[in-house]
């Protein structure tokens, strides 16, 4: 009797502890949040990264699996962690920003937007991957894409295929064709074909099969584009250490996007420009210097990319930032202008592409033309770049460099002298 009553009592208690599936999912995701917060606050970076990586895998972003509501809740949790714990995420930013990049792809699929592969992939490779007949066996396509890249490079193709040369994207000599040859990346090839198609107008557009369209509709309905943009806009709220780690993570994800041989993207590179624009006047010089030490290395690597279209895009992005930075006068005893413009010099020293070298000289001239009143320590880098270009054996580049140098000395140096004389007159009258 007593055992019977005890059994009924325990049954009542068990009924009280029954949770719905949604509640259990919520509890698990909260466990992730608190685990990441605790590990990060205790400086346990490896453990925090493990939590973030596990949570990222639950989102199913970057896969062709059907997403359920629990996967979307995992995405929301990841975004919430980025919003609330940005100052302590450190190395975990890489995985979070990678997921945000994949999330942006879903929004591109929803709108059938043109793919960036149109700008960055040589036509022969785009046809091999996305065109008619691309549904052949993976081995055939991967082998053929590799050989076509090498052939294009041998013929002096504008983009140099993905063949590595002296100014290539990676110091290890690995190019996109090596990725295509790797049988472990057949899945990525199939996924790329599911997400993008060559349309009848000859443009590669984002699109998806029935399963992917279902994922796109479900995710984009609950996670708006503004939630993605907020992650980058809120970089201004990060503390001095947080913004440096955020910059490292963003540079890593951008490098992954640029080195994707199937679908090169500049989403994160554009975000680097936006984040720099928002923070450049907000941060004190010493903190901005730490940020720029990270970003400048990425710009050099991107500018030396073995795909010259990607290199040109990176250099034009760098020019935009240089024009913004030179809007304000350089502080006394600081020579940060010189450091800010150094990526142009490093790219010029490393790249073998005449197209890129000529573009750098043109960008330097545009910067001087627009901001010559504020250029101070930056002149050292300006003339270093022009000096390297003047030694180039190709007549087109050396001739253009000579004309630009002559114009700078003729048109802008006299103006600088007048400006300097005016300042000296003001100082003497004040005393």
Coordinates of C-alpha atoms in Angstrom, one line a residue, residues 41 82-90 93 234-247 275 279 282-284 286-288 290-291:
X41 CA 35.3 35.1 -19.0
X82 CA 27.7 37.9 -30.9
X83 CA 25.5 40.8 -29.8
X84 CA 25.9 40.4 -26.0
X85 CA 29.4 38.9 -25.6
X86 CA 31.4 40.5 -28.3
X87 CA 34.1 41.8 -26.0
X88 CA 35.0 38.4 -24.7
X89 CA 34.6 36.2 -27.8
X90 CA 38.2 36.6 -29.0
X93 CA 34.6 35.5 -33.8
X234 CA 27.8 47.2 -33.5
X235 CA 31.6 46.9 -33.9
X236 CA 31.7 50.5 -32.7
X237 CA 30.4 49.3 -29.3
X238 CA 33.3 46.8 -28.8
X239 CA 36.1 47.7 -26.4
X240 CA 39.7 48.1 -27.4
X241 CA 40.5 44.4 -27.2
X242 CA 37.2 43.3 -28.7
X243 CA 37.6 45.3 -31.9
X244 CA 41.0 43.9 -32.5
X245 CA 39.8 40.3 -32.1
X246 CA 36.8 41.2 -34.3
X247 CA 39.1 42.5 -37.0
X275 CA 33.8 48.5 -40.1
X279 CA 35.8 53.0 -36.4
X282 CA 36.2 56.7 -33.2
X283 CA 39.3 54.9 -32.0
X284 CA 42.4 56.6 -30.5
X286 CA 47.2 53.6 -30.7
X287 CA 44.1 51.3 -30.9
X288 CA 43.5 52.1 -34.6
X290 CA 46.6 47.7 -33.7
X291 CA 43.5 47.3 -35.9

